[in-house]
Tab-separated table of C-alpha atoms in Angstrom:
chain	number	residue	atom	x	y	z
A	1	MET	CA	-64.125	-70.656	-16.591
A	2	SER	CA	-62.275	-69.456	-19.556
A	3	HIS	CA	-60.226	-71.785	-21.845
A	4	PHE	CA	-57.253	-70.642	-23.685
A	5	SER	CA	-55.695	-72.410	-26.495
A	6	PRO	CA	-51.879	-72.620	-26.652
A	7	LEU	CA	-50.122	-69.744	-28.099
A	8	LEU	CA	-48.703	-70.362	-31.632
A	9	LEU	CA	-46.087	-67.983	-33.038
A	10	LEU	CA	-46.074	-67.927	-36.886
A	11	PRO	CA	-43.338	-66.017	-38.776
A	12	PHE	CA	-44.293	-64.309	-41.941
A	13	PHE	CA	-41.594	-62.851	-44.140
A	14	PHE	CA	-42.242	-60.063	-46.534
A	15	PHE	CA	-39.333	-59.390	-48.911
A	16	ILE	CA	-38.705	-55.914	-49.839
A	17	THR	CA	-38.126	-55.308	-53.477
A	18	PRO	CA	-34.539	-54.356	-53.901
A	19	SER	CA	-33.965	-50.695	-54.200
A	20	ALA	CA	-31.137	-49.107	-56.221
A	21	GLU	CA	-29.055	-48.687	-53.085
A	22	SER	CA	-28.863	-52.494	-52.799
A	23	TYR	CA	-26.395	-52.671	-55.626
A	24	ASP	CA	-23.908	-50.662	-53.658
A	25	SER	CA	-22.985	-53.461	-51.455
A	26	THR	CA	-19.307	-54.472	-51.312
A	27	GLN	CA	-18.805	-57.641	-53.145
A	28	PRO	CA	-15.662	-59.731	-53.670
A	29	ASN	CA	-16.257	-59.828	-57.510
A	30	CYS	CA	-17.726	-56.377	-57.902
A	31	PRO	CA	-15.406	-53.832	-56.393
A	32	LEU	CA	-16.066	-50.037	-56.800
A	33	HIS	CA	-13.465	-48.157	-58.739
A	34	LYS	CA	-12.471	-44.634	-59.331
A	35	CYS	CA	-10.667	-43.043	-62.329
A	36	GLY	CA	-9.626	-39.437	-61.702
A	37	ASP	CA	-12.554	-37.712	-60.065
A	38	VAL	CA	-15.073	-40.119	-61.526
A	39	ASP	CA	-16.597	-42.977	-59.642
A	40	ILE	CA	-17.130	-46.111	-61.754
A	41	ASN	CA	-20.396	-47.663	-60.409
A	42	TYR	CA	-22.388	-50.745	-61.348
A	43	PRO	CA	-23.670	-51.478	-63.903
A	44	PHE	CA	-20.508	-49.796	-65.519
A	45	TRP	CA	-17.087	-51.283	-64.814
A	46	LYS	CA	-13.337	-50.621	-65.197
A	47	ILE	CA	-11.940	-52.501	-68.125
A	48	ASP	CA	-8.272	-52.636	-67.133
A	49	SER	CA	-9.190	-53.660	-63.725
A	50	GLU	CA	-11.111	-56.934	-64.713
A	51	SER	CA	-9.972	-60.192	-66.365
A	52	THR	CA	-10.633	-60.461	-70.117
A	53	ASN	CA	-12.600	-63.574	-69.148
A	54	GLN	CA	-14.818	-62.107	-66.506
A	55	PHE	CA	-16.408	-58.666	-65.414
A	56	CYS	CA	-19.133	-57.507	-63.250
A	57	GLY	CA	-21.535	-55.120	-65.022
A	58	TYR	CA	-23.394	-54.854	-68.284
A	59	PRO	CA	-21.789	-55.855	-71.706
A	60	GLY	CA	-20.788	-52.740	-73.484
A	61	PHE	CA	-20.581	-50.652	-70.391
A	62	GLY	CA	-16.885	-51.071	-69.817
A	63	ILE	CA	-14.842	-47.956	-69.094
A	64	ASN	CA	-11.225	-47.377	-69.786
A	65	CYS	CA	-8.965	-45.248	-67.462
A	66	THR	CA	-6.450	-43.644	-69.794
A	67	THR	CA	-3.812	-40.928	-69.047
A	68	ILE	CA	-4.015	-37.714	-71.016
A	69	ASP	CA	-1.701	-34.779	-70.207
A	70	GLU	CA	-0.911	-36.569	-66.910
A	71	ARG	CA	-4.581	-36.744	-65.972
A	72	SER	CA	-6.644	-39.888	-65.461
A	73	ILE	CA	-9.646	-39.697	-67.916
A	74	PRO	CA	-12.295	-42.283	-68.083
A	75	GLN	CA	-13.513	-43.238	-71.534
A	76	ILE	CA	-16.373	-45.294	-72.922
A	77	THR	CA	-16.662	-46.258	-76.688
A	78	PHE	CA	-19.835	-46.676	-78.949
A	79	THR	CA	-19.300	-48.037	-82.407
A	80	GLY	CA	-15.694	-46.912	-82.444
A	81	ASP	CA	-16.473	-43.472	-81.022
A	82	SER	CA	-14.936	-42.511	-77.777
A	83	PHE	CA	-16.553	-40.456	-75.091
A	84	HIS	CA	-15.180	-38.930	-72.030
A	85	VAL	CA	-17.106	-39.867	-68.783
A	86	LEU	CA	-17.735	-36.632	-66.883
A	87	ARG	CA	-19.590	-38.157	-64.096
A	88	THR	CA	-21.770	-41.060	-63.073
A	89	ILE	CA	-25.160	-40.621	-61.268
A	90	LYS	CA	-25.584	-43.737	-58.971
A	91	TYR	CA	-28.034	-46.357	-60.341
A	92	SER	CA	-29.466	-43.852	-62.783
A	93	SER	CA	-27.463	-42.321	-65.561
A	94	ILE	CA	-23.932	-41.233	-66.903
A	95	VAL	CA	-22.801	-37.924	-68.358
A	96	LEU	CA	-20.575	-38.055	-71.432
A	97	ALA	CA	-18.635	-35.695	-73.719
A	98	ASP	CA	-17.646	-36.488	-77.253
A	99	ARG	CA	-13.822	-36.942	-77.210
A	100	ASP	CA	-13.590	-35.009	-80.509
A	101	VAL	CA	-14.910	-31.801	-78.817
A	102	PHE	CA	-13.601	-32.184	-75.420
A	103	SER	CA	-10.320	-30.254	-74.377
A	104	VAL	CA	-8.619	-31.737	-71.149
A	105	GLY	CA	-6.792	-28.450	-70.730
A	106	PRO	CA	-7.791	-24.750	-71.294
A	107	ASP	CA	-8.308	-24.004	-74.970
A	108	PRO	CA	-8.428	-20.284	-75.738
A	109	ASN	CA	-9.384	-21.116	-79.317
A	110	ASN	CA	-12.210	-23.367	-78.423
A	111	CYS	CA	-13.680	-24.202	-81.859
A	112	PRO	CA	-14.374	-27.841	-81.847
A	113	ARG	CA	-15.714	-29.700	-84.901
A	114	VAL	CA	-18.431	-32.247	-84.302
A	115	ARG	CA	-17.735	-35.147	-86.611
A	116	HIS	CA	-20.494	-37.632	-85.869
A	117	GLY	CA	-23.834	-38.297	-84.154
A	118	ILE	CA	-24.202	-40.546	-81.169
A	119	ASN	CA	-24.992	-44.265	-82.000
A	120	LEU	CA	-25.964	-46.295	-78.981
A	121	GLN	CA	-26.657	-49.525	-81.007
A	122	THR	CA	-28.748	-51.923	-78.974
A	123	LEU	CA	-27.281	-51.120	-75.686
A	124	PRO	CA	-29.652	-50.519	-72.846
A	125	LEU	CA	-29.158	-46.828	-72.859
A	126	SER	CA	-31.423	-43.885	-73.758
A	127	PHE	CA	-31.067	-40.113	-73.996
A	128	SER	CA	-32.228	-38.337	-70.984
A	129	GLU	CA	-35.071	-35.728	-70.995
A	130	VAL	CA	-32.575	-33.220	-69.590
A	131	ASN	CA	-30.881	-33.066	-73.012
A	132	VAL	CA	-31.581	-30.714	-75.954
A	133	ASN	CA	-30.357	-31.392	-79.557
A	134	LEU	CA	-27.989	-29.170	-81.477
A	135	SER	CA	-27.947	-29.253	-85.196
A	136	PHE	CA	-24.668	-28.370	-86.969
A	137	HIS	CA	-24.286	-27.551	-90.734
A	138	PHE	CA	-20.670	-27.056	-92.103
A	139	SER	CA	-19.414	-25.218	-95.143
A	140	CYS	CA	-22.696	-23.834	-96.299
A	141	THR	CA	-23.544	-21.165	-98.835
A	142	GLY	CA	-26.271	-19.778	-96.794
A	143	PHE	CA	-28.559	-20.301	-93.725
A	144	PRO	CA	-32.079	-19.706	-92.286
A	145	SER	CA	-32.647	-16.825	-90.061
A	146	PHE	CA	-32.875	-18.798	-86.853
A	147	ALA	CA	-29.445	-20.496	-87.127
A	148	SER	CA	-26.185	-18.969	-85.568
A	149	GLU	CA	-23.158	-18.484	-87.686
A	150	ILE	CA	-19.872	-19.931	-86.321
A	151	PRO	CA	-17.221	-17.378	-87.082
A	152	CYS	CA	-14.229	-19.489	-86.295
A	153	MET	CA	-15.213	-22.120	-88.981
A	154	GLU	CA	-15.408	-19.794	-91.878
A	155	LYS	CA	-13.230	-20.874	-94.801
A	156	ASN	CA	-13.093	-20.209	-98.518
A	157	GLN	CA	-16.222	-18.096	-98.174
A	158	LYS	CA	-18.091	-21.038	-96.790
A	159	LYS	CA	-19.671	-20.715	-93.466
A	160	SER	CA	-20.956	-23.098	-90.764
A	161	PHE	CA	-23.919	-22.852	-88.517
A	162	VAL	CA	-25.602	-24.241	-85.465
A	163	TYR	CA	-29.091	-24.006	-84.020
A	164	ILE	CA	-31.014	-25.672	-81.090
A	165	MET	CA	-33.619	-28.058	-82.557
A	166	ASN	CA	-37.063	-27.015	-81.555
A	167	THR	CA	-39.427	-29.867	-81.245
A	168	SER	CA	-42.404	-27.472	-81.517
A	169	ARG	CA	-41.259	-26.298	-85.093
A	170	PRO	CA	-43.596	-28.027	-87.350
A	171	VAL	CA	-41.078	-28.595	-90.247
A	172	GLU	CA	-37.309	-28.444	-90.205
A	173	PRO	CA	-35.857	-26.246	-92.886
A	174	ASP	CA	-34.510	-27.728	-96.120
A	175	TRP	CA	-30.876	-27.261	-95.772
A	176	ASP	CA	-30.102	-28.933	-99.178
A	177	VAL	CA	-30.620	-25.452	-100.681
A	178	TYR	CA	-27.585	-24.273	-98.912
A	179	SER	CA	-25.180	-26.849	-100.298
A	180	CYS	CA	-23.682	-27.756	-96.890
A	181	SER	CA	-20.922	-30.256	-96.970
A	182	GLN	CA	-22.032	-32.063	-93.725
A	183	GLU	CA	-24.815	-32.047	-91.201
A	184	VAL	CA	-24.419	-33.447	-87.745
A	185	VAL	CA	-27.007	-33.751	-84.851
A	186	THR	CA	-25.680	-34.123	-81.354
A	187	THR	CA	-27.106	-33.524	-77.889
A	188	VAL	CA	-26.062	-31.341	-74.852
A	189	LEU	CA	-27.588	-30.692	-71.437
A	190	ARG	CA	-30.389	-28.366	-71.376
A	191	GLU	CA	-29.216	-26.588	-68.319
A	192	ASN	CA	-25.958	-25.485	-69.983
A	193	ILE	CA	-27.915	-23.443	-72.713
A	194	ASN	CA	-28.613	-20.912	-70.002
A	195	ARG	CA	-24.987	-20.826	-68.995
A	196	PHE	CA	-23.667	-20.439	-72.513
A	197	PRO	CA	-26.396	-18.817	-74.441
A	198	VAL	CA	-24.219	-17.347	-77.297
A	199	LEU	CA	-24.299	-20.300	-79.603
A	200	SER	CA	-21.951	-18.699	-82.176
A	201	THR	CA	-19.018	-18.452	-79.768
A	202	GLU	CA	-19.968	-20.612	-76.679
A	203	PHE	CA	-21.044	-23.681	-78.477
A	204	GLY	CA	-17.840	-25.397	-77.553
A	205	ARG	CA	-18.576	-24.949	-73.841
A	206	LEU	CA	-21.865	-26.510	-74.355
A	207	LEU	CA	-20.288	-29.508	-76.099
A	208	GLU	CA	-17.756	-29.996	-73.351
A	209	GLY	CA	-20.605	-29.916	-70.717
A	210	GLY	CA	-21.722	-33.166	-72.198
A	211	PHE	CA	-25.046	-35.049	-72.310
A	212	GLU	CA	-26.702	-37.489	-70.104
A	213	LEU	CA	-27.665	-41.135	-70.912
A	214	LYS	CA	-29.956	-43.190	-68.678
A	215	TRP	CA	-29.491	-46.821	-68.465
A	216	ARG	CA	-32.229	-49.488	-67.989
A	217	ARG	CA	-32.178	-52.921	-66.535
A	218	THR	CA	-31.969	-55.735	-68.969
A	219	ASP	CA	-34.303	-58.700	-68.926
A	220	ASP	CA	-31.721	-61.293	-68.215
A	221	CYS	CA	-30.382	-59.306	-65.211
A	222	GLY	CA	-33.792	-58.923	-63.701
A	223	ARG	CA	-33.861	-62.192	-61.453
A	224	CYS	CA	-30.309	-61.548	-60.429
A	225	GLU	CA	-30.777	-57.929	-59.218
A	226	ASP	CA	-34.069	-58.743	-57.693
A	227	SER	CA	-32.121	-61.182	-55.431
A	228	TYR	CA	-29.511	-58.419	-54.493
A	229	GLY	CA	-27.022	-59.831	-56.948
A	230	GLN	CA	-24.995	-57.973	-59.655
A	231	CYS	CA	-24.926	-59.110	-63.272
A	232	GLY	CA	-21.749	-59.914	-64.976
A	233	HIS	CA	-20.163	-61.944	-67.817
A	234	ARG	CA	-17.864	-64.962	-67.837
A	235	ASN	CA	-16.228	-66.657	-70.815
A	236	PRO	CA	-17.287	-68.978	-72.342
A	237	THR	CA	-20.470	-69.548	-70.333
A	238	GLY	CA	-21.764	-65.869	-70.782
A	239	PHE	CA	-24.230	-64.494	-68.157
A	240	ILE	CA	-23.267	-64.762	-64.479
A	241	CYS	CA	-24.809	-63.492	-61.225
A	242	PHE	CA	-22.537	-62.353	-58.540
A	243	CYS	CA	-24.045	-62.627	-54.980
A	244	ARG	CA	-23.321	-60.676	-51.846
A	245	ASP	CA	-21.639	-63.551	-50.106
A	246	GLY	CA	-18.904	-63.924	-52.807
A	247	THR	CA	-20.688	-66.869	-54.573
A	248	THR	CA	-21.803	-66.924	-58.250
A	249	SER	CA	-24.924	-68.281	-59.924
A	250	MET	CA	-26.092	-68.847	-63.452
A	251	GLY	CA	-29.594	-67.293	-62.556
A	252	ASP	CA	-30.092	-65.513	-59.263
A	253	CYS	CA	-29.096	-65.333	-55.632
A	254	LEU	CA	-32.294	-66.736	-54.212
A	255	GLY	CA	-30.430	-69.946	-52.851
A	256	THR	CA	-28.335	-67.637	-50.656
A	257	ILE	CA	-31.270	-65.747	-49.288
A	258	ILE	CA	-33.250	-68.853	-48.509
A	259	THR	CA	-30.170	-70.460	-46.608
A	260	THR	CA	-29.785	-67.214	-44.601
A	261	LEU	CA	-33.472	-67.437	-43.721
A	262	LYS	CA	-33.373	-70.950	-42.658
A	263	PHE	CA	-30.383	-70.337	-40.393
A	264	GLN	CA	-32.116	-67.258	-38.724
A	265	PHE	CA	-35.454	-69.220	-38.207
A	266	HIS	CA	-33.461	-72.080	-36.570
A	267	THR	CA	-31.505	-69.785	-34.287
A	268	HIS	CA	-34.321	-67.253	-33.629
A	269	VAL	CA	-31.971	-64.440	-34.430
A	270	LEU	CA	-32.989	-61.682	-36.694
A	271	ASP	CA	-29.975	-60.436	-38.621
A	272	PRO	CA	-30.344	-56.697	-39.242
A	273	THR	CA	-28.560	-57.077	-42.518
A	274	LEU	CA	-31.275	-59.301	-43.996
A	275	ASN	CA	-33.472	-57.273	-46.267
A	276	CYS	CA	-36.916	-58.497	-45.050
A	277	ILE	CA	-39.638	-57.561	-42.626
A	278	CYS	CA	-40.409	-60.242	-40.208
A	279	LEU	CA	-43.806	-60.197	-38.477
A	280	TRP	CA	-44.773	-62.564	-35.558
A	281	LEU	CA	-48.563	-63.207	-35.340
A	282	ILE	CA	-50.030	-64.680	-32.057
A	283	TRP	CA	-52.680	-67.356	-32.732
A	284	HIS	CA	-55.116	-67.937	-29.803
């Protein structure tokens, strides 16, 4: 005669690490915005849509939506230098073009002057590997053979030049011997080099095509984002975590998740919106 012990159902919950897509939830405090044709996605945020005392996103990632020639143009600023936002790549990167070299309308005399490099300060941003650096040298008396002359910038028998910086070149040339008035290094998308290969006349199109910056998660946002929240800032308390249910926290949204689990366990109902895998094991 066989004896069977009572069946015992034990629930085991295995939480899935939040994927990038988890940031795309509609939250009361973290609405998605659009400026012209550009989507403003977390962790970037639209400045004029938020209170001066609170925003959802990373500090320094605020984007202004300005009107230029009757067009809505998104702009972001680093150390006083403005850049047009050409597009955002969800949960990954952002493509920008220096405002000084970006023409909103068609420019038949496209001869933009690069006036500064790109200073990201301590922001959680880095240059993407899809970029390549351009080195500009203005009002020079001469140039090395590999540099391209920029005819539209010649003035008073002084010439300007540009070249693609080659990381395989062992030593960069000594431009001091050419008495240039200014040297500026900037970056462009590598893919556009093939589209506009004639640097001397097409460098403006390269600059307008922009460059890509990748963003990385900050340490203080880790706990919040791991619990499906979105980081933000509120004065005067500073860091704040916005949760999916519309609540806020000074740390993370784990309390919200645990409350949901308790309710589901009690009612024996599995909510498909819950981000977990629930396994029931039979104990004999």
